[in-house]
Short mmCIF file of C-alpha atoms in Angstrom, two decimals:
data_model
loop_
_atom_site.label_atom_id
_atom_site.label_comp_id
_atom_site.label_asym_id
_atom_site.label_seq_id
_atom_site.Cartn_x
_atom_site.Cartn_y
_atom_site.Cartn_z
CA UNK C 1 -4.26 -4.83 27.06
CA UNK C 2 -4.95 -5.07 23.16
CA UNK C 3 -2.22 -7.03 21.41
CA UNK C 4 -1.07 -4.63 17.97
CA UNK C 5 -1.14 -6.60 14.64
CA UNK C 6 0.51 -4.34 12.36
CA UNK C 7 -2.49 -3.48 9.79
CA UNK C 8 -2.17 -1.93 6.39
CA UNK C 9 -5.24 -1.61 4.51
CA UNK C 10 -2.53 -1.15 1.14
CA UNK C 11 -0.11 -3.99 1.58
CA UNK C 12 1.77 -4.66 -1.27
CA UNK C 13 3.02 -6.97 -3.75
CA UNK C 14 6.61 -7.92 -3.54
CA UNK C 15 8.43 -10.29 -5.97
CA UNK C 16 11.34 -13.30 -4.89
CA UNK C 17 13.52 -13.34 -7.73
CA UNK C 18 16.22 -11.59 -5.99
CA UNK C 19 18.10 -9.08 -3.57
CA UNK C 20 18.59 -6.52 -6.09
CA UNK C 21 15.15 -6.60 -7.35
CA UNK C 22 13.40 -6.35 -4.08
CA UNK C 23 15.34 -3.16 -2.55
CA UNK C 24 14.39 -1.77 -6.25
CA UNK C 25 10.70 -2.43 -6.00
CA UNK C 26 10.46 -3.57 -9.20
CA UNK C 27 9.75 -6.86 -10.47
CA UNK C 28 11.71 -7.80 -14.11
CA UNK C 29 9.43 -9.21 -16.75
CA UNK C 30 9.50 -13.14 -17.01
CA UNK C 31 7.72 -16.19 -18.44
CA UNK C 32 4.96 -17.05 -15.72
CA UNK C 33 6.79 -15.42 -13.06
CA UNK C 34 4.95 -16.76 -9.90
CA UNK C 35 4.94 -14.04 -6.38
CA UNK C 36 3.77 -15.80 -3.22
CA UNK C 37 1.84 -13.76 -1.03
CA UNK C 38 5.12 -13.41 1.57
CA UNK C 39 6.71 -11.65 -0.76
CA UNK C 40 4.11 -9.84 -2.03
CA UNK C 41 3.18 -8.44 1.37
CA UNK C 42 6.38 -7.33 1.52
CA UNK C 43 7.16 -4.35 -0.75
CA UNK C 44 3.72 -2.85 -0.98
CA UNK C 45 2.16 -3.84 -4.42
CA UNK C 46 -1.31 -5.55 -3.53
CA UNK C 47 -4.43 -4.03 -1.38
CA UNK C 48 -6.65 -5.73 1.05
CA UNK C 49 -9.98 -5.07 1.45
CA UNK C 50 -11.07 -6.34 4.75
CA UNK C 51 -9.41 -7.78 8.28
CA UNK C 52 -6.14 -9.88 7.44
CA UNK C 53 -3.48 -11.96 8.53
CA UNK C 54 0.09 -13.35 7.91
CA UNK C 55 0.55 -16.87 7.87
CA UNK C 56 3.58 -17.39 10.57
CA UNK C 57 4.57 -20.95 8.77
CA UNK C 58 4.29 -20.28 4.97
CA UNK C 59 3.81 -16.23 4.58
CA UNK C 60 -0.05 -16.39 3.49
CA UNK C 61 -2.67 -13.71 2.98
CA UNK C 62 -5.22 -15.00 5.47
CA UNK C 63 -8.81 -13.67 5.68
CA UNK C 64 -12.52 -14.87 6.34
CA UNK C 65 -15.14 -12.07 5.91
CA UNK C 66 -17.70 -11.36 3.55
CA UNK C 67 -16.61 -9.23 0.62
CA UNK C 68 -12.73 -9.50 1.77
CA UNK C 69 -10.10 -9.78 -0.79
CA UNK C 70 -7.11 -8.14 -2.82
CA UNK C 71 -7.11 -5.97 -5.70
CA UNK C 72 -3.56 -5.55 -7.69
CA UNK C 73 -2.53 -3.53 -10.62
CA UNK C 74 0.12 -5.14 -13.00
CA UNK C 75 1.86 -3.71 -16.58
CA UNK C 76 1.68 -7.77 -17.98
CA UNK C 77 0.12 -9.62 -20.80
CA UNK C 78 -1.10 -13.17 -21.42
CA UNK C 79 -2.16 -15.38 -18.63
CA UNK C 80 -3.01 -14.43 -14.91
CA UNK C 81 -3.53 -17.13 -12.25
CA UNK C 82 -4.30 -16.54 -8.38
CA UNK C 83 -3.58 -19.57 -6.04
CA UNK C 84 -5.89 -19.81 -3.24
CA UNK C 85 -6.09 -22.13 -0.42
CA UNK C 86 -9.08 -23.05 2.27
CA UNK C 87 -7.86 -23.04 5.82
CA UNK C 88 -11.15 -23.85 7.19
CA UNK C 89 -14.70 -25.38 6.20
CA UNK C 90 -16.99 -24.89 8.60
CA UNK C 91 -20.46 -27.06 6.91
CA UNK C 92 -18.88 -27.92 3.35
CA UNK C 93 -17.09 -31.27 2.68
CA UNK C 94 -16.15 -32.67 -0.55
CA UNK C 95 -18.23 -30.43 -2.54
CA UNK C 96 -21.56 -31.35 -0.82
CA UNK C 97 -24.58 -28.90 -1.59
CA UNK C 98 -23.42 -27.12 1.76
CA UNK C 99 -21.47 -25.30 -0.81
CA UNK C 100 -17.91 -24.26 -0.78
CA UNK C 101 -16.07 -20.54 -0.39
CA UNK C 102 -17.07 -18.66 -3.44
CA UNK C 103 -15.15 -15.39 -4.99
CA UNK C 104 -15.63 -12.70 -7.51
CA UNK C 105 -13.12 -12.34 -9.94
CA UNK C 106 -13.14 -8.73 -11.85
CA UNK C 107 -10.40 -8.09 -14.74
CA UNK C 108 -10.08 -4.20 -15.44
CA UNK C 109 -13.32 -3.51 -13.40
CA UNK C 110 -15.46 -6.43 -15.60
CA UNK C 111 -16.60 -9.35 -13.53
CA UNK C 112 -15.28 -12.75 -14.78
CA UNK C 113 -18.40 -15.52 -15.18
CA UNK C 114 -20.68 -13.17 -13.66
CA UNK C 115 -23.79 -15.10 -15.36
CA UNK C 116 -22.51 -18.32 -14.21
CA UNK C 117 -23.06 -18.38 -10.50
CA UNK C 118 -26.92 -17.95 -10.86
CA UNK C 119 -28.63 -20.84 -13.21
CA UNK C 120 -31.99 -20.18 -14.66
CA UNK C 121 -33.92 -21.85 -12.35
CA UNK C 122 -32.44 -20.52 -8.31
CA UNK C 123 -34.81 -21.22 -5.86
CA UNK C 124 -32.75 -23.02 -3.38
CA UNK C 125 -35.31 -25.80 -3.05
CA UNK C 126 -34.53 -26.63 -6.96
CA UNK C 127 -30.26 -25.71 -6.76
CA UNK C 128 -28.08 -28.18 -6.04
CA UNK C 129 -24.39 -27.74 -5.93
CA UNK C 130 -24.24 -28.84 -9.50
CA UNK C 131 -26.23 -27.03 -10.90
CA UNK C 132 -23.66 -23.98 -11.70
CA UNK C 133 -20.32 -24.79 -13.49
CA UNK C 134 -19.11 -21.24 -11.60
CA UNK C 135 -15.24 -21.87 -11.59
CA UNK C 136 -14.12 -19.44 -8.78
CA UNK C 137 -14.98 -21.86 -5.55
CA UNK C 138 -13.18 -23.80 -2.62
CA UNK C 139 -15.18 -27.09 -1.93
CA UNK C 140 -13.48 -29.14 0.34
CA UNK C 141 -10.68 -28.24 4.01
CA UNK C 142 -7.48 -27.47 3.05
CA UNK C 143 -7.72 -27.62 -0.94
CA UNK C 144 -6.12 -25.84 -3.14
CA UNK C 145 -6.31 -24.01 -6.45
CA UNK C 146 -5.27 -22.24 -9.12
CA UNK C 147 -7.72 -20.11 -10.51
CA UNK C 148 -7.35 -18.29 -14.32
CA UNK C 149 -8.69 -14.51 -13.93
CA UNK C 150 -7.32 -14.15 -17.53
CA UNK C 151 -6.37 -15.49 -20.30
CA UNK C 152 -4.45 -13.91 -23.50
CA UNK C 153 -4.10 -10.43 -22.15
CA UNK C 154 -3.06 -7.93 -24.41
CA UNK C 155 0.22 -6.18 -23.44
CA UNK C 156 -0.31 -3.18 -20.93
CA UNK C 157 -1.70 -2.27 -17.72
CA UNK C 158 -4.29 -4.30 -15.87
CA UNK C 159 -6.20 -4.01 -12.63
CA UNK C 160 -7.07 -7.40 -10.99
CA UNK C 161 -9.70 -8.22 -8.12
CA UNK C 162 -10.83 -10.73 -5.67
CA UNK C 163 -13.39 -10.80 -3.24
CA UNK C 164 -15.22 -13.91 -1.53
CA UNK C 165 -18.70 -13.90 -1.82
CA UNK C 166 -18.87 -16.20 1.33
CA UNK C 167 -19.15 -15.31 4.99
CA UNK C 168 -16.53 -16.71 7.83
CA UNK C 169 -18.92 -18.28 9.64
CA UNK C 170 -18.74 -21.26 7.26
CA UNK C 171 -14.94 -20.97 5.90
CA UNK C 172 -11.66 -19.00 5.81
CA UNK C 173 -9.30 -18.92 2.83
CA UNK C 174 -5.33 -18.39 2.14
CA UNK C 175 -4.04 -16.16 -0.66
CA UNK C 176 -1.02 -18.02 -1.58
CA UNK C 177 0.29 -16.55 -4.89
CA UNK C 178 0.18 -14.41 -8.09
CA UNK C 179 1.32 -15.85 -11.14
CA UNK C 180 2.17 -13.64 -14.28
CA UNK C 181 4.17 -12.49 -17.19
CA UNK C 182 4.93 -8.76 -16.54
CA UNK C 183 5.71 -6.59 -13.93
CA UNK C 184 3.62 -5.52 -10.51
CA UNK C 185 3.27 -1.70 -10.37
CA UNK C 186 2.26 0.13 -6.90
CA UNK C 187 -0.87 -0.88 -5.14
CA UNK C 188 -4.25 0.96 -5.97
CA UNK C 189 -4.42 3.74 -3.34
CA UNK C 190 -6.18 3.84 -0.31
CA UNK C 191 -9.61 5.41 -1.12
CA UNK C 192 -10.31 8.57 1.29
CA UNK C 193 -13.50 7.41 2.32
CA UNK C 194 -13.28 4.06 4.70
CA UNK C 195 -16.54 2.62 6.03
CA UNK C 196 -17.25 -0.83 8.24
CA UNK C 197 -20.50 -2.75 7.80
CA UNK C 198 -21.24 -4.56 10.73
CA UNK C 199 -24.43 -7.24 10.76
CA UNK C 200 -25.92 -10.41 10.45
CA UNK C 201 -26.95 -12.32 7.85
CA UNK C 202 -28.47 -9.56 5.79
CA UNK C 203 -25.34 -7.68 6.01
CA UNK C 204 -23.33 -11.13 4.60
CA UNK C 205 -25.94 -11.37 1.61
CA UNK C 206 -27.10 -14.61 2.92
CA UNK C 207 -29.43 -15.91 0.36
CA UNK C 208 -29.77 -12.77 -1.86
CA UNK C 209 -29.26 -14.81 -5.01
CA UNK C 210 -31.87 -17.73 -4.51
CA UNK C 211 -35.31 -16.60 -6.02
CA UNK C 212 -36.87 -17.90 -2.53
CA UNK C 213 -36.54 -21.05 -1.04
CA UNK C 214 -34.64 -22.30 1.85
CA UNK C 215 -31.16 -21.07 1.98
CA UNK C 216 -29.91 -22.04 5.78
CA UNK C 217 -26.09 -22.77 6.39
CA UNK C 218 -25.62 -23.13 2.51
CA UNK C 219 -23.58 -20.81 0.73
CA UNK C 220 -24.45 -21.61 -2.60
CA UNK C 221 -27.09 -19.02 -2.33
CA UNK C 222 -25.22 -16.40 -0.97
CA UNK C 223 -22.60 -13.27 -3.08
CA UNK C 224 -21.91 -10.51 -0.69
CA UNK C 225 -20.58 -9.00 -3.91
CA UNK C 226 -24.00 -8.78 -5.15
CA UNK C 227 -24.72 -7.61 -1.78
CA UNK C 228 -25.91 -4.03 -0.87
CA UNK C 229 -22.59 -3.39 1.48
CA UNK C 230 -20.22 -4.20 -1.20
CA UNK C 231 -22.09 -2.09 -3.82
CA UNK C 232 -22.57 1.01 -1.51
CA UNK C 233 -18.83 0.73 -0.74
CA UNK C 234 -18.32 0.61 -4.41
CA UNK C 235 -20.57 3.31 -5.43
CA UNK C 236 -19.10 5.52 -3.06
CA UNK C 237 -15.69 4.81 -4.14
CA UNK C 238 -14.65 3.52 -0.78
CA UNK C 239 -12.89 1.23 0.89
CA UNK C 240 -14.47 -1.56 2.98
CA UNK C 241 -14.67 -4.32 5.82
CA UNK C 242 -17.65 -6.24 6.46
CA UNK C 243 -17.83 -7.96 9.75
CA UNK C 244 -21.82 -9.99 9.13
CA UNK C 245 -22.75 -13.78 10.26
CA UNK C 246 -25.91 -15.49 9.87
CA UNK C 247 -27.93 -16.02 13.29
CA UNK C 248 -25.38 -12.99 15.02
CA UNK C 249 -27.58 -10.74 17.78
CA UNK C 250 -26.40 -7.49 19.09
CA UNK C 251 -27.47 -8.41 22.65
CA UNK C 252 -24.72 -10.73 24.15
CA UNK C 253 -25.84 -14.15 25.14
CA UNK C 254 -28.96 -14.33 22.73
CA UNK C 255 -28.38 -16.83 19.89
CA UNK C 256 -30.23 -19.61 17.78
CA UNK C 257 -28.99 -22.56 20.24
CA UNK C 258 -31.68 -20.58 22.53
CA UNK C 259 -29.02 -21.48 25.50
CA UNK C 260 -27.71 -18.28 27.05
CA UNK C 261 -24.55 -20.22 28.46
CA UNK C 262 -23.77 -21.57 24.71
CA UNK C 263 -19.87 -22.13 24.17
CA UNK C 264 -19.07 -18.17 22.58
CA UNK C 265 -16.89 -19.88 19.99
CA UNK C 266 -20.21 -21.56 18.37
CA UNK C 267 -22.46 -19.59 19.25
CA UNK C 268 -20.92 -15.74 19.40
CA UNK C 269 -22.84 -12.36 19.86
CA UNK C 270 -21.47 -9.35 17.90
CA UNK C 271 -19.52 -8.36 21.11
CA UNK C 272 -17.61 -11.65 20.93
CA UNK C 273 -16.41 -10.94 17.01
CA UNK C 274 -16.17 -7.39 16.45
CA UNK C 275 -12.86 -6.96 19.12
CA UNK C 276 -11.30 -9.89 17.07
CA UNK C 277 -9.05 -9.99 14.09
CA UNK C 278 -10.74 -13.10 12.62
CA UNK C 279 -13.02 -14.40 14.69
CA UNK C 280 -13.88 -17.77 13.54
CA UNK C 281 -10.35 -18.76 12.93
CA UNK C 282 -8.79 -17.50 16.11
CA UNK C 283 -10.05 -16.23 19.20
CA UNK C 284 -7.50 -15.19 20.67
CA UNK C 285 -5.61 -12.38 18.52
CA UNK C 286 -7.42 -9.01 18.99
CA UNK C 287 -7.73 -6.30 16.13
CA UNK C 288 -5.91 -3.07 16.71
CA UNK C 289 -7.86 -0.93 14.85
CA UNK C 290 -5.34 0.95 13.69
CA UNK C 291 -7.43 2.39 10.59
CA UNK C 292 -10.16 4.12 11.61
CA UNK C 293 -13.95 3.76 9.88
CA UNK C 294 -15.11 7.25 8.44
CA UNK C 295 -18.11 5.20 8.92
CA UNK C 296 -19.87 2.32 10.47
CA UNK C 297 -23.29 1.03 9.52
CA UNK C 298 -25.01 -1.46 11.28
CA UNK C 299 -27.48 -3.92 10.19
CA UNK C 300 -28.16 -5.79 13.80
CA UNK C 301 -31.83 -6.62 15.67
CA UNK C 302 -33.17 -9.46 13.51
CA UNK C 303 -32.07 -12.18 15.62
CA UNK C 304 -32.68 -10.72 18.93
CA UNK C 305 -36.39 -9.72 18.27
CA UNK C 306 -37.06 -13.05 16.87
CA UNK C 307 -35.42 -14.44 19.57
CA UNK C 308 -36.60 -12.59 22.60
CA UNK C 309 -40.08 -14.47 23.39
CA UNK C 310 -37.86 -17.71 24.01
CA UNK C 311 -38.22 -18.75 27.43
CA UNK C 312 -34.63 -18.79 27.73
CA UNK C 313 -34.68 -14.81 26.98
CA UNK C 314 -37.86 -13.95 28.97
CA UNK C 315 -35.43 -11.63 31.01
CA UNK C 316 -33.35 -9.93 28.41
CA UNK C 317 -33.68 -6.79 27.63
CA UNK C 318 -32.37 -5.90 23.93
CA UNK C 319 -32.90 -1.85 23.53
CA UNK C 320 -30.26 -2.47 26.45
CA UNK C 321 -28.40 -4.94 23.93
CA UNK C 322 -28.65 -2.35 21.30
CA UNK C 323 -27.13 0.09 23.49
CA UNK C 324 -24.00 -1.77 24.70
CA UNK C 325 -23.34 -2.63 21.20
CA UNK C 326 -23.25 0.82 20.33
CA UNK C 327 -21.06 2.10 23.38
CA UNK C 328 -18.91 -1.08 22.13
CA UNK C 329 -18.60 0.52 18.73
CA UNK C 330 -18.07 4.01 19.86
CA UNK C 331 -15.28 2.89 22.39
CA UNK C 332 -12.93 1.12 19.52
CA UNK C 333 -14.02 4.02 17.16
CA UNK C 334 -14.35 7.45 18.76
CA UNK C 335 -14.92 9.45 15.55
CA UNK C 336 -16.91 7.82 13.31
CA UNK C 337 -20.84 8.38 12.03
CA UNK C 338 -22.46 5.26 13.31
CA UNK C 339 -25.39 4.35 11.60
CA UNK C 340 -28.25 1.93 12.38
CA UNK C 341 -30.29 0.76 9.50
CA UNK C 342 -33.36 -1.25 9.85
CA UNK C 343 -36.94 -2.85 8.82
CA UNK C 344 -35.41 -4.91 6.20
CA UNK C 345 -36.57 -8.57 7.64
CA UNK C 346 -38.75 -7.94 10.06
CA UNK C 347 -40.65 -4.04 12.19
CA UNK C 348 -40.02 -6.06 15.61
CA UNK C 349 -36.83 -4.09 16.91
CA UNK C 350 -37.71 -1.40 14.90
CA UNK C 351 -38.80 1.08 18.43
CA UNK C 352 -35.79 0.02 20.22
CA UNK C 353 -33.03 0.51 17.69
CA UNK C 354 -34.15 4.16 17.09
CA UNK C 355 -34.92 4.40 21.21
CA UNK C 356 -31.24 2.77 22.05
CA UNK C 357 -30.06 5.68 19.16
CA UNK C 358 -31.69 8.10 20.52
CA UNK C 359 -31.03 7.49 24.17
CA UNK C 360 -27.30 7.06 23.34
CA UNK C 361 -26.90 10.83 21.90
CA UNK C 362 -28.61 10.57 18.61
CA UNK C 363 -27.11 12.75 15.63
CA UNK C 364 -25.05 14.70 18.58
CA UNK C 365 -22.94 12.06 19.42
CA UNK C 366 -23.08 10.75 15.36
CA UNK C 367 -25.69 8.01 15.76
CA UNK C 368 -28.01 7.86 12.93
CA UNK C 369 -31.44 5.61 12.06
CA UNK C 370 -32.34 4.32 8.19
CA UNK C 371 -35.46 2.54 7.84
CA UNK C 372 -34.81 0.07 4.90
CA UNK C 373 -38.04 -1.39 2.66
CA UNK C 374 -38.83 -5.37 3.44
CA UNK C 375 -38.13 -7.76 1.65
CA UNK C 376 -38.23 -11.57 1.66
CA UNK C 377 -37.69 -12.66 -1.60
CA UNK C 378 -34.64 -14.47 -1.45
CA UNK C 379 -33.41 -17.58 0.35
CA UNK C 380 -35.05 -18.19 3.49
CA UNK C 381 -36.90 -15.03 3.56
CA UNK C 382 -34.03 -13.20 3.31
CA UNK C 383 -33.77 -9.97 0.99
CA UNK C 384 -33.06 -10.57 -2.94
CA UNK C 385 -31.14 -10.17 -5.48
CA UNK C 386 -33.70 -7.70 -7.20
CA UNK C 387 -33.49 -4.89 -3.40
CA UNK C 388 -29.68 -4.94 -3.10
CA UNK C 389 -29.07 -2.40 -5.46
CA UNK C 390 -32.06 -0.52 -3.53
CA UNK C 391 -30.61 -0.98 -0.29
CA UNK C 392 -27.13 0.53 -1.61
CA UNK C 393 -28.43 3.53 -3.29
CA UNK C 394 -30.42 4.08 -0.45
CA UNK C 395 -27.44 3.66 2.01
CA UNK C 396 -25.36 5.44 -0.11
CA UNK C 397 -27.00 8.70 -0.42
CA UNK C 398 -27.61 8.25 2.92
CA UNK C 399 -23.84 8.44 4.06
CA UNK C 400 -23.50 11.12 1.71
CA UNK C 401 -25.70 13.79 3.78
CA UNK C 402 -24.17 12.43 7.10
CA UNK C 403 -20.88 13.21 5.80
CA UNK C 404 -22.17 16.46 4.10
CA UNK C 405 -23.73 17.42 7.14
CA UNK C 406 -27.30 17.41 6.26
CA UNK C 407 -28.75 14.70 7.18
CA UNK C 408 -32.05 14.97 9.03
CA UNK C 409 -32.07 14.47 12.92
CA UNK C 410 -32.50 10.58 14.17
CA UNK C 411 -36.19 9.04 13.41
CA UNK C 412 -38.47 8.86 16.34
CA UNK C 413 -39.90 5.52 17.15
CA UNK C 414 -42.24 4.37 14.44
CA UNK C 415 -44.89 4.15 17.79
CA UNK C 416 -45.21 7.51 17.01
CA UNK C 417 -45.60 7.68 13.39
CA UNK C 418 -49.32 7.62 12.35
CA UNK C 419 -50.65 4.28 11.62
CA UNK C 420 -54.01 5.23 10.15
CA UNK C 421 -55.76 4.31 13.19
CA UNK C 422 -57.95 6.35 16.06
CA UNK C 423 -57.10 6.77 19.58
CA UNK C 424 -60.16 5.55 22.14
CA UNK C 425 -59.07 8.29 24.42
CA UNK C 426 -56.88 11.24 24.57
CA UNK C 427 -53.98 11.53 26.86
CA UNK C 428 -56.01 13.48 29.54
CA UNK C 429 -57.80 16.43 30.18
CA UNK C 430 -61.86 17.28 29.54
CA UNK C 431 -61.91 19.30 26.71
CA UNK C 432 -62.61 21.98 28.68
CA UNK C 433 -60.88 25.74 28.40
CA UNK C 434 -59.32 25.08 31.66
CA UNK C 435 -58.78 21.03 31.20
CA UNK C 436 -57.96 20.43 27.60
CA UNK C 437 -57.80 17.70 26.11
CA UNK C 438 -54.17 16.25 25.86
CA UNK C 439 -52.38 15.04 22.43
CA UNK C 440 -49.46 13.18 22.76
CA UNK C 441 -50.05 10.73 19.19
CA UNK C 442 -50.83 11.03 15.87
CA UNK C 443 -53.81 8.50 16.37
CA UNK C 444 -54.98 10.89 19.34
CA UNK C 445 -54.67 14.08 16.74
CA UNK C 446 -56.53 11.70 14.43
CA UNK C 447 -58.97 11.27 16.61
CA UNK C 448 -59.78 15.42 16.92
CA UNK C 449 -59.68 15.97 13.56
CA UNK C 450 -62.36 12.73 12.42
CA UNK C 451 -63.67 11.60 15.46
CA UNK C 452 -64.21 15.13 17.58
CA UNK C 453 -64.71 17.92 14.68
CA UNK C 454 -65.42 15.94 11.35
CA UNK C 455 -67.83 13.17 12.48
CA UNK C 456 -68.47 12.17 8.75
CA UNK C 457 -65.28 9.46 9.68
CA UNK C 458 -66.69 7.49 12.06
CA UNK C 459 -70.35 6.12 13.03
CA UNK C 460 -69.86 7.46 16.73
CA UNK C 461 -71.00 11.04 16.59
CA UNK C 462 -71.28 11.53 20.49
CA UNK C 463 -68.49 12.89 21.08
CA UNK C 464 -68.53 15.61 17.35
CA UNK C 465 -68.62 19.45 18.78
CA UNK C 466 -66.23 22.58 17.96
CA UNK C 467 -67.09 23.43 21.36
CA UNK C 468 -63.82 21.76 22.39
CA UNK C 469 -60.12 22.84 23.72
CA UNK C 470 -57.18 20.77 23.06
CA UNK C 471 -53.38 20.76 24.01
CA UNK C 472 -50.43 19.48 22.07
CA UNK C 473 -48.13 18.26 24.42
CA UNK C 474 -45.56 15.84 22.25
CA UNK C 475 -44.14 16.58 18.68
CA UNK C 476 -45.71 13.95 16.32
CA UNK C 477 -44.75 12.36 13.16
CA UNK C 478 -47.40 11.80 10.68
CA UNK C 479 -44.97 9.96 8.01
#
């Protein structure tokens, strides 16, 4: 049975200063007045973008995945200081150039150092860890920091946000407290539209600001708020989780240490995380998925293509993969539009991602296929800086006509979409009135129209008559 964690996607900000001000719900002006995050998840004044916890010992905010954070709204002036701690550090130590937990700081909807976290020269062979003087990042287990998102406000109303740009797999963080002169209004509302992005290291933005390179268990290289989930969420004015590791395959038991009996807690498949509140932090609390997605899209089949000629895998079967992970997804989250995108890395899964979709129900049962452009430009081949914004306005129309209705009816494998080539040999028949000659491809209906009728396309003209019958037995996708 599913333990409940009590989840509010608009927890809010409450203030200890005293009785009388916390039954109000109002926080009195003061000089620096400092809110830990107990108290602030208390009386409904912050929201949380993403899976969270409460500390049991000291009352903290805790989270882990890509693109999580808070966003607050306070009438204040002056300075503004967030204290942040990291509860775990998976590869980084010290500040080595494994990189640290980065975040995004925005002030009234304008990102803070924005031009900071890239230097001029990012290929990740040439960045080192100092090479950026970005202020907004955890370096080393268990430290912690106060971080300015503003200085010198002018009096009045001001929205606050932050969002890690690093994925769980290689640290969790602690929001501690708020510090300010003013007063913490109401949290922002919770957007209607609430969509889940579920993937691997595409998904997590995993090298998509390195200009190539190798990027490989280094987040230096990686902002998943640069990334195309967090921009289609925010283009669509939604709100947003994003559940994406590095090396993560949809079929359970396939991962990089190429050992299908690998301990799960190292080496997980998405079936392993996605029932969990936070994963890599703790294994044992489920998540009671108590909102429910509008919307899921999933960015999964990298790993297990490139994975599946291992000896180790010779037996797997990943459309079948593909297919439990979408049951999996469908069970926790009867109602929502499920879709698949795909093609960004690699064409390899591309025919069993839209045959597990289409097997499983297609657009009848709200599955749904987007093929994605390739690209390879950023750390370790992954996609860069320069497609995200492609991917999201892609995506986000995308969700758009799902939700409107009118999006077109699941893709057919891309074995069926015209390549350009010929067919050697139809699917049967003579070409005779009563033993036609059977089409069941493009590259067979290629083949009638250049190969049988126009003989000017090929060399071989044995075969060119209009003295011949033919029989369409399969619908067929040119483009």
């Amino acid at each position: 049975m599913r333990r409940t964690l009590k989840k509010a996607m608009s927890l809010v900000l409450t203030a200890a200063l005293c009785v009388t001000a916390v039954i109000a719900g109002v926080f009195p002006a003061s000089a620096a007045a400092g809110y830990t995050a107990a108290e602030l998840a208390k009386s409904g004044k912050i929201k949380i973008q993403g899976r969270y916890a409460l500390s049991g010992s000291d009352g903290s905010l805790l989270l882990e995945n890509s693109a999580s954070g808070i966003e607050f709204i306070a009438d204040c002036s002056g300075d503004v200081s967030v204290t942040l701690k990291s509860t775990r550090m998976s590869y980084a130590s010290g500040g080595a150039a494994k990189g640290g937990i980065y975040f995004t700081v925005l002030v009234d909807g304008v990102p803070q150092h924005f031009d900071e976290r890239i230097p001029a020269d990012s290929s990740a062979n040439n960045w080192t860890s100092n090479s950026t003087n970005y202020p907004y990042v955890l370096t080393a287990k268990d430290e912690v920091k106060t971080f300015t998102l503003a200085e010198g406000l002018e009096p009045g109303e001001h929205r606050f946000e932050i969002y890690c740009q690093s994925q769980a797999k290689y640290g969790a963080y602690a929001v501690q407290s708020v510090t300010l002169d003013g007063e913490i209004k109401a949290a922002p509302a919770e957007n209607d539209l609430y969509i889940e992005f579920v993937g691997d290291s595409i998904t997590a933005g995993h090298g998509n600001i390195a200009n190539g390179g190798t990027s490989d268990e280094n987040t230096l290289y990686t902002d998943a708020t640069r990334g195309w989930a967090y921009l289609t969420a925010k283009n669509l004015g939604a709100d947003w989780s994003v559940i994406a590791q590095s090396g993560i395959a949809a079929t359970d038991g396939i991962n990089w240490a190429k050992n299908p009996n690998a301990s799960v807690k190292d080496w997980p498949s998405i079936g392993d995380v996605y029932p969990k509140l936070r994963f890599y932090s703790d294994q044992n609390t489920d998540y009671d998925f108590e909102r429910q997605p509008d919307v899921i899209v999933v960015g999964l089949g990298t790993n297990d293509v490139w994975l599946e000629s291992d000896g180790a895998y010779k037996d797997y079967n990943i459309k079948e993969g593909f297919k439990d992970t979408l049951a999996m997804l469908r069970e926790y989250n009867p109602n929502a539009a499920i879709i698949w995108i795909y093609g960004m890395m690699t064409d390899g899964a591309n025919d069993r991602i839209l045959a597990a979709v289409n097997e499983m129900g297609g657009k009848e049962a709200g599955l749904y296929t987007l093929r994605l452009p390739q690209n390879r430009s950023g750390g370790s081949g992954h996609p860069g800086l320069a497609v995200q914004e492609t991917y999201a306005e892609t995506v986000s129309g995308y969700i758009e006509s799902v939700l409107a209705g009118t999006s077109d009816k699941p893709e057919r494998p891309t074995g069926e979409i015209w390549d350009g080539t010929y067919a050697g040999s139809y699917a049967g028949g003579t070409g005779t009135a009563d033993d036609p000659y059977l089409i069941a491809t493009a590259e067979q209906l290629a083949r009638m129209i250049g190969y049988d009728v126009n003989t000017d396309y090929t060399s071989n003209t044995t075969n060119g008559s209009t003295n011949k019958y033919y029989k369409l037995t399969a619908d067929i996708y040119l483009n």
